[in-house]
XYZ file of C-alpha atoms in Angstrom:
727
model
C -115.580 -237.191 20.516
C -117.147 -233.837 19.652
C -118.924 -231.580 22.142
C -120.744 -228.352 21.235
C -122.319 -225.728 23.465
C -122.273 -222.219 24.921
C -119.901 -221.083 27.666
C -122.047 -220.596 30.763
C -119.258 -219.725 33.178
C -115.443 -219.550 33.059
C -114.509 -221.070 36.419
C -110.742 -220.737 36.015
C -108.444 -219.130 33.452
C -104.638 -219.144 33.436
C -103.575 -216.113 31.418
C -100.029 -217.391 30.922
C -100.795 -220.703 29.220
C -104.479 -220.363 28.277
C -105.596 -223.246 30.491
C -109.349 -223.023 31.130
C -111.888 -224.695 33.374
C -115.385 -223.767 32.168
C -119.003 -224.873 32.404
C -120.440 -225.506 28.943
C -124.185 -225.465 28.326
C -124.847 -228.381 25.984
C -128.565 -228.270 25.247
C -129.423 -227.582 28.886
C -126.829 -229.932 30.408
C -123.808 -228.341 32.107
C -120.538 -230.074 31.308
C -117.202 -229.158 32.951
C -114.617 -228.582 30.222
C -110.834 -228.330 30.751
C -107.970 -227.654 28.370
C -105.766 -225.001 26.801
C -108.647 -223.178 25.115
C -107.277 -219.642 25.375
C -109.206 -216.559 26.439
C -112.752 -217.875 26.019
C -115.588 -215.746 27.374
C -119.018 -216.332 28.812
C -121.552 -216.659 26.023
C -119.174 -217.919 23.348
C -120.180 -220.900 21.264
C -117.588 -223.676 21.238
C -117.182 -226.879 19.287
C -114.652 -229.100 21.049
C -112.816 -232.264 20.104
C -111.582 -234.355 23.015
C -112.557 -237.035 25.510
C -114.148 -237.488 28.913
C -111.775 -238.079 31.811
C -112.282 -238.805 35.508
C -110.339 -236.439 37.751
C -109.676 -237.912 41.232
C -110.343 -234.483 42.708
C -112.940 -232.918 40.386
C -114.799 -235.899 38.955
C -115.985 -236.293 35.363
C -114.671 -233.645 32.949
C -114.360 -233.181 29.214
C -110.717 -232.661 28.272
C -110.596 -230.637 25.044
C -107.708 -231.042 22.604
C -109.099 -228.925 19.744
C -111.379 -225.910 20.068
C -113.391 -224.165 17.343
C -114.942 -220.897 18.445
C -117.818 -218.877 17.049
C -119.436 -215.720 18.318
C -122.731 -215.973 20.251
C -125.934 -215.592 18.243
C -128.685 -215.389 20.868
C -129.591 -212.344 22.977
C -128.731 -213.999 26.293
C -125.423 -215.318 24.960
C -124.499 -211.950 23.434
C -125.311 -210.142 26.687
C -123.201 -212.588 28.683
C -120.364 -212.328 26.168
C -120.238 -208.515 26.204
C -120.732 -208.395 29.966
C -117.703 -210.633 30.553
C -115.312 -207.696 30.025
C -114.070 -208.816 26.635
C -114.185 -205.139 25.534
C -112.729 -202.610 27.966
C -115.354 -200.135 29.175
C -118.265 -202.464 28.478
C -119.566 -204.133 31.641
C -122.758 -206.084 32.416
C -124.949 -202.956 32.651
C -123.688 -201.512 29.368
C -123.982 -204.925 27.704
C -127.618 -205.139 28.763
C -128.373 -201.705 27.235
C -126.623 -202.637 23.971
C -128.532 -205.918 23.644
C -131.808 -204.197 24.580
C -131.239 -201.778 21.696
C -129.938 -204.178 19.039
C -130.911 -207.680 20.161
C -129.010 -210.628 18.750
C -127.564 -208.324 16.011
C -125.543 -206.367 18.601
C -122.175 -207.892 17.670
C -122.822 -207.356 13.965
C -123.575 -203.670 14.679
C -120.445 -203.268 16.828
C -118.255 -204.736 14.103
C -119.737 -203.127 11.000
C -121.481 -199.904 12.116
C -120.324 -198.999 15.636
C -121.480 -195.389 15.240
C -124.986 -196.649 15.993
C -123.870 -197.337 19.587
C -123.805 -193.588 20.247
C -127.630 -193.669 20.336
C -127.353 -195.538 23.644
C -127.188 -193.482 26.833
C -123.651 -193.383 28.229
C -121.854 -194.088 24.921
C -120.333 -191.076 23.139
C -119.540 -191.070 19.441
C -115.831 -191.391 20.250
C -116.431 -194.287 22.666
C -118.607 -196.043 20.093
C -115.796 -195.998 17.534
C -113.269 -197.257 20.114
C -115.579 -200.135 21.047
C -115.908 -201.059 17.379
C -112.146 -200.865 16.781
C -111.301 -203.042 19.794
C -113.946 -205.618 18.914
C -112.715 -205.860 15.318
C -109.213 -206.649 16.594
C -110.528 -209.339 18.931
C -112.887 -210.868 16.432
C -110.298 -210.592 13.671
C -107.818 -212.765 15.543
C -110.527 -215.257 16.437
C -111.735 -215.383 12.856
C -108.155 -215.922 11.709
C -107.695 -218.765 14.198
C -110.962 -220.346 13.037
C -110.092 -219.804 9.376
C -106.652 -221.421 9.610
C -107.766 -224.234 11.899
C -109.386 -225.914 8.894
C -105.885 -226.171 7.383
C -104.339 -227.525 10.573
C -102.406 -224.357 11.396
C -101.930 -224.056 15.159
C -103.444 -221.044 16.988
C -99.966 -220.079 18.277
C -98.758 -219.691 14.674
C -101.793 -217.566 13.802
C -101.229 -215.424 16.886
C -97.597 -214.839 15.845
C -98.771 -213.899 12.345
C -101.393 -211.559 13.850
C -98.662 -209.665 15.721
C -96.998 -209.010 12.381
C -99.947 -208.450 10.027
C -102.851 -207.679 12.436
C -106.194 -207.295 10.632
C -104.503 -208.133 7.311
C -103.368 -211.581 8.476
C -105.780 -213.675 6.410
C -105.211 -211.521 3.328
C -101.419 -211.624 3.730
C -101.404 -215.416 4.013
C -103.809 -215.883 1.117
C -101.554 -213.676 -1.017
C -98.409 -215.549 0.049
C -98.671 -218.504 2.458
C -94.875 -218.622 2.640
C -94.860 -215.383 4.622
C -95.531 -217.663 7.611
C -91.955 -218.967 7.260
C -90.596 -215.516 8.078
C -88.863 -214.229 11.203
C -91.070 -214.132 14.257
C -93.468 -216.783 12.903
C -91.139 -219.437 11.497
C -93.641 -222.027 10.369
C -91.683 -224.936 8.837
C -91.534 -224.688 5.055
C -93.240 -228.044 4.533
C -96.292 -226.912 6.560
C -96.461 -223.620 4.671
C -96.133 -225.583 1.435
C -99.025 -227.820 2.433
C -101.133 -224.744 3.202
C -100.155 -223.170 -0.120
C -101.278 -226.249 -2.041
C -104.587 -226.248 -0.162
C -105.044 -222.599 -1.190
C -104.342 -223.473 -4.819
C -100.849 -222.033 -5.209
C -98.978 -223.415 -8.243
C -95.920 -225.565 -7.567
C -93.732 -223.302 -9.735
C -94.829 -220.016 -8.158
C -92.090 -217.458 -7.630
C -92.850 -217.124 -3.917
C -92.635 -220.878 -3.399
C -89.206 -221.130 -5.026
C -87.848 -218.116 -3.108
C -89.160 -219.541 0.165
C -87.633 -222.920 -0.769
C -84.232 -221.304 -1.331
C -84.361 -219.584 2.063
C -85.526 -222.843 3.662
C -82.621 -224.836 2.182
C -80.113 -222.181 3.291
C -81.580 -222.158 6.808
C -81.472 -225.958 6.915
C -77.792 -225.849 5.984
C -77.187 -223.140 8.601
C -78.787 -225.439 11.183
C -76.278 -228.057 10.036
C -73.393 -225.657 10.653
C -72.802 -224.027 7.252
C -72.777 -220.233 6.955
C -72.943 -220.591 3.169
C -73.623 -223.202 0.489
C -71.976 -223.820 -2.856
C -74.181 -222.410 -5.580
C -74.436 -225.658 -7.555
C -75.212 -227.681 -4.426
C -78.000 -225.249 -3.550
C -79.416 -225.538 -7.066
C -79.445 -229.339 -6.903
C -81.003 -229.290 -3.427
C -83.792 -226.826 -4.227
C -84.658 -228.429 -7.560
C -84.897 -231.847 -5.922
C -86.827 -230.790 -2.803
C -89.290 -228.540 -4.668
C -89.457 -230.537 -7.909
C -88.656 -227.488 -10.079
C -86.165 -226.989 -12.911
C -82.869 -225.092 -12.895
C -84.245 -222.101 -14.811
C -86.934 -221.619 -12.186
C -84.329 -221.918 -9.430
C -81.977 -219.332 -10.952
C -84.842 -216.930 -11.471
C -85.833 -217.290 -7.822
C -82.214 -216.858 -6.688
C -81.826 -213.595 -8.628
C -85.018 -212.197 -7.106
C -83.904 -213.304 -3.618
C -80.655 -211.402 -4.119
C -82.477 -208.324 -5.383
C -84.677 -208.381 -2.291
C -81.591 -208.508 -0.068
C -82.462 -211.914 1.389
C -79.338 -213.677 0.071
C -75.838 -212.701 -1.050
C -73.922 -214.351 -3.910
C -70.162 -214.521 -3.345
C -67.787 -215.650 -6.108
C -64.460 -214.300 -4.796
C -63.105 -217.597 -3.468
C -62.626 -221.213 -4.576
C -66.326 -221.769 -5.260
C -69.403 -219.656 -5.880
C -71.223 -219.467 -2.559
C -74.707 -218.367 -1.550
C -75.212 -216.819 1.902
C -78.206 -215.793 3.891
C -77.532 -212.064 4.211
C -77.168 -212.163 7.999
C -74.323 -214.696 7.798
C -72.484 -212.847 5.018
C -72.574 -209.608 6.966
C -71.477 -211.435 10.116
C -68.426 -213.061 8.512
C -67.411 -209.818 6.788
C -67.640 -207.915 10.046
C -65.751 -210.554 12.060
C -62.896 -210.505 9.532
C -62.751 -206.695 9.442
C -62.884 -206.225 13.220
C -60.304 -208.904 14.016
C -57.949 -207.595 11.342
C -58.261 -204.099 12.803
C -57.448 -205.397 16.295
C -54.573 -207.603 15.119
C -52.945 -204.705 13.260
C -52.944 -202.509 16.364
C -49.491 -202.770 17.862
C -49.673 -200.459 20.882
C -49.289 -203.363 23.326
C -45.602 -203.370 22.443
C -43.306 -206.355 22.835
C -42.764 -206.407 26.574
C -40.516 -208.989 28.203
C -42.572 -210.610 30.936
C -39.981 -213.175 32.010
C -39.365 -211.570 35.419
C -43.067 -211.299 36.207
C -43.601 -214.905 35.094
C -40.734 -216.030 37.328
C -42.336 -214.134 40.197
C -45.645 -215.966 39.717
C -43.760 -219.288 39.590
C -42.101 -218.473 42.898
C -45.393 -217.399 44.501
C -47.324 -220.419 43.240
C -44.535 -222.953 43.643
C -44.859 -224.080 40.018
C -42.748 -224.037 36.868
C -44.140 -223.232 33.427
C -42.906 -225.046 30.348
C -41.642 -223.014 27.389
C -44.905 -222.973 25.397
C -46.776 -221.780 28.463
C -44.338 -218.878 28.843
C -44.836 -217.992 25.188
C -48.611 -218.144 25.639
C -48.545 -215.877 28.729
C -46.409 -213.299 26.914
C -48.567 -213.618 23.795
C -51.756 -212.912 25.742
C -50.180 -209.787 27.264
C -48.560 -208.473 24.059
C -51.390 -208.876 21.529
C -54.828 -207.367 21.083
C -56.100 -210.716 19.814
C -54.688 -214.060 20.965
C -55.727 -217.728 20.916
C -54.696 -220.195 23.627
C -55.491 -223.754 22.621
C -54.595 -227.295 23.664
C -56.060 -230.588 24.813
C -56.893 -231.777 28.344
C -54.069 -231.814 30.884
C -51.803 -229.471 28.878
C -52.070 -226.574 31.315
C -54.466 -224.134 29.647
C -56.039 -223.170 32.981
C -52.643 -222.794 34.707
C -51.489 -220.561 31.863
C -54.696 -218.540 31.956
C -54.375 -218.037 35.712
C -50.917 -216.556 35.161
C -52.365 -214.122 32.613
C -55.085 -213.127 35.093
C -52.429 -212.527 37.783
C -50.396 -210.292 35.460
C -53.495 -208.325 34.476
C -54.331 -207.768 38.147
C -50.775 -206.632 38.866
C -51.153 -203.979 36.166
C -54.577 -202.884 37.355
C -56.273 -203.982 34.127
C -60.023 -204.436 34.244
C -60.987 -207.959 33.111
C -64.160 -209.714 32.111
C -64.428 -213.505 31.755
C -67.183 -215.306 29.853
C -68.146 -218.618 28.245
C -70.970 -219.712 25.921
C -73.006 -221.655 28.521
C -73.853 -221.286 32.184
C -72.098 -224.522 33.105
C -68.966 -223.543 31.168
C -68.962 -220.116 32.856
C -69.324 -221.697 36.307
C -66.474 -224.096 35.579
C -64.338 -221.194 34.338
C -65.020 -219.238 37.543
C -64.197 -222.266 39.723
C -60.876 -222.890 37.951
C -59.693 -219.273 37.713
C -61.166 -218.005 41.005
C -62.410 -214.998 39.002
C -66.024 -213.976 38.247
C -67.303 -215.391 34.949
C -70.637 -215.218 33.176
C -72.305 -216.387 29.994
C -71.664 -214.395 26.839
C -75.387 -213.603 26.680
C -75.338 -212.082 30.162
C -72.108 -210.266 29.354
C -73.719 -208.653 26.311
C -76.968 -207.975 28.211
C -79.939 -209.279 26.241
C -82.468 -206.513 25.592
C -85.761 -208.144 26.546
C -87.679 -205.054 25.453
C -86.958 -205.801 21.780
C -88.784 -208.504 19.837
C -85.492 -209.693 18.293
C -83.826 -209.890 21.743
C -80.815 -207.947 20.542
C -77.965 -207.085 22.892
C -77.634 -203.822 24.803
C -73.865 -203.975 24.473
C -72.691 -202.826 21.019
C -70.554 -200.115 19.369
C -72.600 -197.364 21.018
C -72.482 -199.109 24.409
C -69.289 -201.214 24.406
C -67.940 -203.443 27.142
C -65.872 -201.443 29.597
C -62.890 -203.704 30.129
C -59.218 -203.770 29.206
C -59.055 -207.542 28.800
C -61.820 -209.901 27.649
C -61.251 -213.646 28.059
C -63.628 -216.090 26.340
C -63.393 -219.782 27.222
C -64.764 -222.774 25.264
C -64.386 -220.864 21.994
C -65.146 -223.988 19.965
C -68.788 -223.496 21.017
C -69.058 -219.888 19.779
C -70.965 -219.646 16.508
C -70.774 -216.968 13.814
C -73.727 -214.800 14.858
C -72.695 -214.800 18.524
C -69.119 -213.930 17.560
C -70.403 -211.023 15.506
C -72.450 -209.709 18.446
C -69.473 -210.128 20.764
C -67.109 -208.176 18.503
C -69.658 -205.391 18.065
C -69.356 -204.851 21.822
C -65.533 -205.025 22.011
C -63.578 -201.778 21.849
C -60.651 -201.950 19.359
C -58.120 -201.324 22.154
C -59.457 -204.172 24.320
C -57.311 -207.313 24.452
C -59.346 -210.316 23.348
C -58.053 -213.683 24.591
C -59.805 -216.744 23.170
C -59.334 -220.091 24.902
C -60.482 -223.460 23.594
C -59.739 -226.849 22.106
C -60.050 -226.905 18.323
C -60.330 -230.703 18.378
C -63.682 -230.443 20.153
C -66.867 -230.513 18.132
C -67.728 -227.204 16.477
C -70.553 -224.964 17.664
C -74.205 -225.992 17.467
C -74.899 -222.806 15.495
C -73.439 -222.122 12.055
C -69.720 -221.533 11.651
C -66.410 -222.997 12.808
C -64.898 -219.874 14.341
C -62.046 -221.276 16.439
C -60.780 -223.719 13.819
C -61.032 -221.122 11.012
C -59.091 -218.540 13.023
C -56.356 -221.009 13.981
C -55.981 -222.524 10.495
C -55.961 -219.061 8.889
C -52.673 -218.292 10.615
C -53.359 -214.571 11.056
C -54.390 -214.648 14.716
C -51.409 -215.094 17.093
C -51.829 -218.571 18.603
C -50.069 -220.941 20.971
C -51.093 -224.591 21.143
C -50.076 -226.329 24.360
C -49.070 -229.951 23.717
C -47.187 -231.322 26.737
C -49.299 -233.365 29.169
C -48.327 -232.525 32.728
C -47.238 -235.267 35.106
C -50.323 -235.221 37.331
C -52.695 -235.216 34.353
C -50.672 -237.983 32.714
C -51.662 -240.309 35.552
C -55.264 -240.116 34.347
C -56.204 -242.614 31.671
C -59.061 -240.289 30.681
C -56.491 -237.625 29.729
C -53.959 -239.911 28.052
C -56.637 -241.824 26.146
C -58.155 -238.561 24.948
C -54.804 -237.596 23.441
C -54.390 -241.043 21.916
C -57.822 -240.723 20.297
C -57.109 -237.295 18.815
C -53.830 -238.639 17.385
C -55.692 -241.524 15.756
C -54.396 -244.176 18.165
C -56.525 -246.761 19.952
C -57.217 -245.882 23.585
C -56.080 -248.290 26.309
C -59.163 -250.400 27.055
C -57.850 -253.113 29.357
C -56.611 -251.136 32.400
C -59.207 -251.701 35.148
C -57.187 -249.885 37.829
C -57.602 -246.349 36.526
C -60.438 -243.940 35.683
C -61.211 -245.067 32.104
C -63.215 -248.300 31.820
C -64.311 -250.226 28.750
C -67.240 -252.631 29.177
C -67.800 -254.842 26.120
C -71.313 -255.697 24.926
C -72.350 -257.297 21.679
C -75.948 -256.079 21.312
C -77.518 -252.673 21.805
C -80.114 -254.239 24.107
C -77.302 -255.461 26.378
C -75.755 -251.985 26.255
C -79.047 -250.388 27.291
C -79.489 -252.763 30.222
C -75.927 -252.076 31.400
C -76.450 -248.308 31.230
C -79.534 -248.598 33.464
C -77.717 -250.854 35.922
C -74.688 -248.538 36.131
C -76.818 -245.430 36.718
C -79.224 -246.985 39.193
C -77.015 -249.209 41.346
C -73.405 -249.931 40.407
C -71.924 -246.417 40.243
C -73.912 -245.075 43.238
C -73.002 -248.129 45.340
C -69.331 -248.250 44.320
C -68.410 -244.566 44.187
C -71.299 -242.844 45.975
C -72.261 -240.952 42.808
C -75.695 -239.335 42.670
C -77.580 -240.503 39.550
C -79.037 -236.997 39.151
C -76.112 -234.763 40.108
C -72.959 -236.719 39.205
C -73.697 -239.238 36.441
C -74.312 -238.212 32.837
C -75.021 -240.519 29.907
C -73.700 -239.134 26.605
C -74.955 -240.567 23.298
C -73.790 -240.018 19.719
C -77.410 -239.823 18.542
C -80.954 -239.157 19.693
C -82.295 -242.165 17.794
C -81.992 -245.912 18.190
C -81.949 -248.367 21.085
C -79.027 -246.536 22.717
C -80.056 -243.052 21.615
C -81.095 -240.355 24.083
C -84.825 -240.798 23.487
C -84.814 -244.497 24.330
C -82.392 -244.224 27.257
C -84.243 -241.265 28.776
C -87.481 -243.241 28.892
C -85.780 -246.180 30.570
C -83.814 -244.039 33.039
C -86.887 -242.004 33.973
C -88.665 -245.250 34.792
C -85.668 -246.593 36.748
C -84.621 -243.441 38.617
C -87.863 -241.465 38.927
C -90.804 -243.880 38.540
C -94.475 -242.863 38.885
C -95.598 -242.311 42.476
C -98.428 -240.597 44.325
C -96.089 -237.865 45.523
C -94.687 -237.269 42.019
C -97.323 -235.499 39.924
C -96.896 -235.409 36.143
C -97.623 -233.040 33.274
C -98.055 -234.423 29.756
C -96.875 -232.296 26.840
C -97.081 -233.884 23.407
C -95.372 -237.259 23.682
C -93.371 -236.228 26.752
C -94.332 -236.944 30.348
C -92.629 -234.539 32.761
C -92.607 -235.701 36.385
C -91.597 -234.050 39.647
C -87.928 -234.929 40.186
C -87.094 -235.352 36.489
C -83.759 -234.156 35.123
C -84.326 -231.958 32.071
C -82.366 -229.857 29.583
C -83.236 -226.627 27.771
C -82.938 -227.218 24.012
C -83.412 -223.670 22.676
C -82.582 -220.210 23.956
C -85.583 -218.677 25.717
C -84.812 -215.035 26.374
C -88.264 -214.400 27.876
C -88.151 -217.122 30.541
C -88.278 -215.349 33.895
C -86.304 -216.800 36.793
C -85.694 -215.979 40.439
C -82.711 -216.783 42.656
C -83.347 -215.458 46.148
C -84.036 -211.744 45.748
C -82.549 -211.688 42.238
C -85.067 -211.592 39.372
C -83.970 -211.873 35.739
C -84.699 -213.456 32.352
C -83.148 -216.031 30.057
C -82.730 -219.811 30.091
C -80.353 -220.978 27.396
C -79.674 -223.956 25.184
C -77.860 -226.667 27.164
C -78.914 -225.528 30.649
C -79.792 -228.547 32.829
C -82.363 -228.432 35.617
C -84.514 -230.508 37.948
C -88.326 -230.355 37.988
C -89.164 -229.439 41.581
C -92.937 -229.409 41.109
C -95.264 -230.574 38.350
C -98.714 -228.947 38.550
C -101.013 -231.248 36.579
C -104.166 -229.148 37.025
C -102.626 -225.958 35.642
C -100.165 -227.772 33.343
C -97.132 -226.040 34.876
C -93.613 -227.067 35.837
C -91.419 -225.378 38.443
C -87.832 -226.037 37.337
C -84.585 -225.426 39.209
C -81.692 -224.506 36.899
C -78.737 -224.476 39.320
C -80.621 -222.264 41.776
C -82.554 -220.264 39.185
C -86.220 -221.117 39.739
C -88.533 -220.672 36.783
C -92.020 -221.775 35.800
C -92.764 -223.471 32.473
C -96.170 -223.821 30.897
C -97.791 -224.065 27.478
C -95.415 -223.841 24.524
C -92.427 -223.250 26.811
C -92.383 -227.010 27.382
C -91.466 -227.664 23.765
C -88.039 -226.181 24.592
C -87.163 -228.798 27.214
C -86.493 -232.526 27.120
C -85.346 -235.180 29.556
C -81.626 -235.081 30.297
C -80.765 -238.368 32.011
C -79.058 -238.919 28.658
C -78.016 -236.098 26.298
C -76.232 -236.025 22.972
C -72.496 -235.440 22.955
C -73.095 -232.224 21.027
C -75.272 -230.907 23.861
C -72.614 -231.756 26.458
C -70.023 -229.327 25.113
C -68.704 -226.905 27.690
C -69.720 -229.150 30.580
C -67.864 -231.573 32.822
C -69.351 -234.349 34.932
C -67.835 -236.503 37.703
C -68.935 -239.675 35.886
C -69.700 -240.131 32.195
C -71.195 -243.201 30.498
C -70.886 -243.453 26.698
C -73.017 -246.175 25.056
C -71.876 -246.767 21.491
C -74.371 -247.895 18.817
C -73.522 -250.752 16.500
C -74.337 -248.797 13.352
C -74.666 -245.066 12.661
C -71.191 -244.757 11.102
C -72.087 -241.292 9.841
C -72.507 -240.091 13.420
C -69.585 -241.908 15.018
C -66.210 -240.355 14.317
C -63.018 -239.373 16.109
C -63.909 -235.819 17.187
C -67.202 -237.015 18.629
C -65.514 -239.683 20.764
C -62.798 -237.234 21.836
C -65.361 -234.632 22.917
C -67.332 -237.214 24.914
C -64.273 -238.607 26.690
C -63.061 -235.133 27.713
C -66.384 -234.406 29.470
C -65.475 -236.823 32.309
C -63.662 -235.540 35.404
C -63.257 -238.688 37.541
C -64.807 -241.736 35.880
C -65.407 -242.634 32.235
C -67.205 -245.804 31.132
C -67.281 -246.724 27.456
C -69.767 -249.446 26.477
C -69.878 -251.281 23.164
C -67.560 -253.266 20.935
C -63.810 -252.906 20.356
C -64.420 -252.741 16.612
C -66.780 -249.797 17.113
C -64.215 -247.890 19.161
C -61.593 -248.635 16.519
C -63.841 -247.468 13.678
C -64.509 -244.185 15.488
C -60.819 -243.564 16.129
C -59.967 -244.313 12.497
C -62.784 -242.110 11.152
C -61.048 -238.732 10.988
C -63.850 -237.145 8.983
C -63.805 -233.666 10.420
C -67.165 -231.984 10.365
C -66.904 -230.101 7.082
C -68.494 -226.694 7.413
C -68.738 -224.255 4.550
C -67.596 -220.784 5.584
C -65.668 -217.907 4.015
C -64.286 -216.415 7.227
C -60.779 -217.769 6.689
C -60.267 -216.254 3.180
C -62.107 -213.070 4.219
C -59.620 -212.547 7.063
C -56.752 -213.303 4.686
C -58.030 -210.572 2.323
C -57.716 -208.025 5.131
C -53.925 -208.450 5.096
C -53.362 -208.255 1.330
């Protein structure tokens, strides 16, 4: 229902998320209003869309979902509005004098002819102009919010646009609605397109086609491609925008002239890049080639030192491990790769020992917090995320890194684990911070899924043949006793895993329907695994799904597991955000990097929660719509739009699980979704399990995944670019 009135009193205001409790004067009746209304002030006129609710603690309230604001138009309302401190330097006494002089026209005077304020005692000519300037900024943003609300554009989007265009926001958007798709605002193209049509923009406008080209390239980048074949891009844009090829080519030429895209025709196909990805791939190729060509590491024989480590550790390295250890020590760039159980960590530990013996300063890093922690546990050496290594500069709007060519990393050896997860833009930032004489050792499994971001760095570098590489292949005796390890290798070779051995750590549980699979997942998480192995459903068990959608997708399973493992209770308050209900005790995952999120761990205070981080909601504050979340000891508070970057994590997609290991993993396989079920996906999921792996579904589904060797094709020019550096 709709409620209209004047703000009598703002009882509570949360500056961080805009949550307001206010008394609204509705024709003489005071109504308590709650909701994320933003910085409303006493005296403002509001039109609200929402519903009445009964709060157990506060009684009957009107919960507002949509708020339209207009400036006060009566003397008492204007006086209250100005006296609320909305303009710095104007308090209740000054507000009274202004209204006494100008009546209900006071705000009109302040906005259009503030010089008149200097006639009031206590206001100088300079102060009058400052009051007018500040009010115009405030009222301009509010007018913009009101203006765009009629088109369904969210206030947060308007606020982001205001930061960029300020008082010219409405004009800028009316001139080109697609400017809202730009960096820092990032309104989805379809929403900008809807706004453009409402404003009367023609379907074949130049700006629409250019924005459509950028949108299609960004969509492909989100799907892993750093570039797109020119003809494919033409077909895509023409279809999505319903324009002809001539219009597309005209838009493409202008996009190139503006520096937004780069056309590359040096290789097998004609490719179109977003400029940032072209520059990134060029730089990666140039920097790596420069480092590879440096030969001042020599060709030292490390056999005696390796034998010494064997004697100290009571182990014996196989031949490929010896080659890998020597390769890491003798090259400025080196790749160590191999599947589970082949001794990558043992080999890496030998390299770390040799570096310590020589007094070399090392730094270890991985793409995610969990991967870094695992790296530190296995190597007994400090490790951190790549983002922390490069030191995110929170003072910049783009959140660039403090470490770069001017401020490089001060280490002799840099070791990066889980390289399959490193995307093109992160690799570029990393190499900008690496001194040419630093030894870069990259460790990973090229059979894992590629990075979430665009690019296929590890696979491209290995297949290019220019980066010295050793692939470990022999499964060590202890690892060979694990069916998880041996089945993983069978899968990657295209062989069926052993499914009928109930005495080991890899279990197959057949089900015929997805409903049966779902029920079994719930039963395993809630009772069978905790009772049999003592696993904690929150800490030890992780469900990994090929897809978000469907009966056995993450969305469906998360709802069922939340109900089974963390049901509603009086001592478990909840916060609703969109369609999600976050409850105290819930297991959640961060889905996008949030460089601004502030966290505290003891006395340590820092910023940054990153994609893939998993946490537990320790407290849900329903009144203030806040969540206190524990990310492995880092406590942070989420409110407002921050909540759109988290989701429940009782079940996560296999893609999101990369870089992590869990004591127990459950993999429910859907009956359909052949496009999303292939060999590399199954291999990645299986290798996430440390102690227990349970595969649920049909034998024919497992077989179809093993036989489907469709590698995730990703368009990139890094491989030929690196090759060019050696011609």
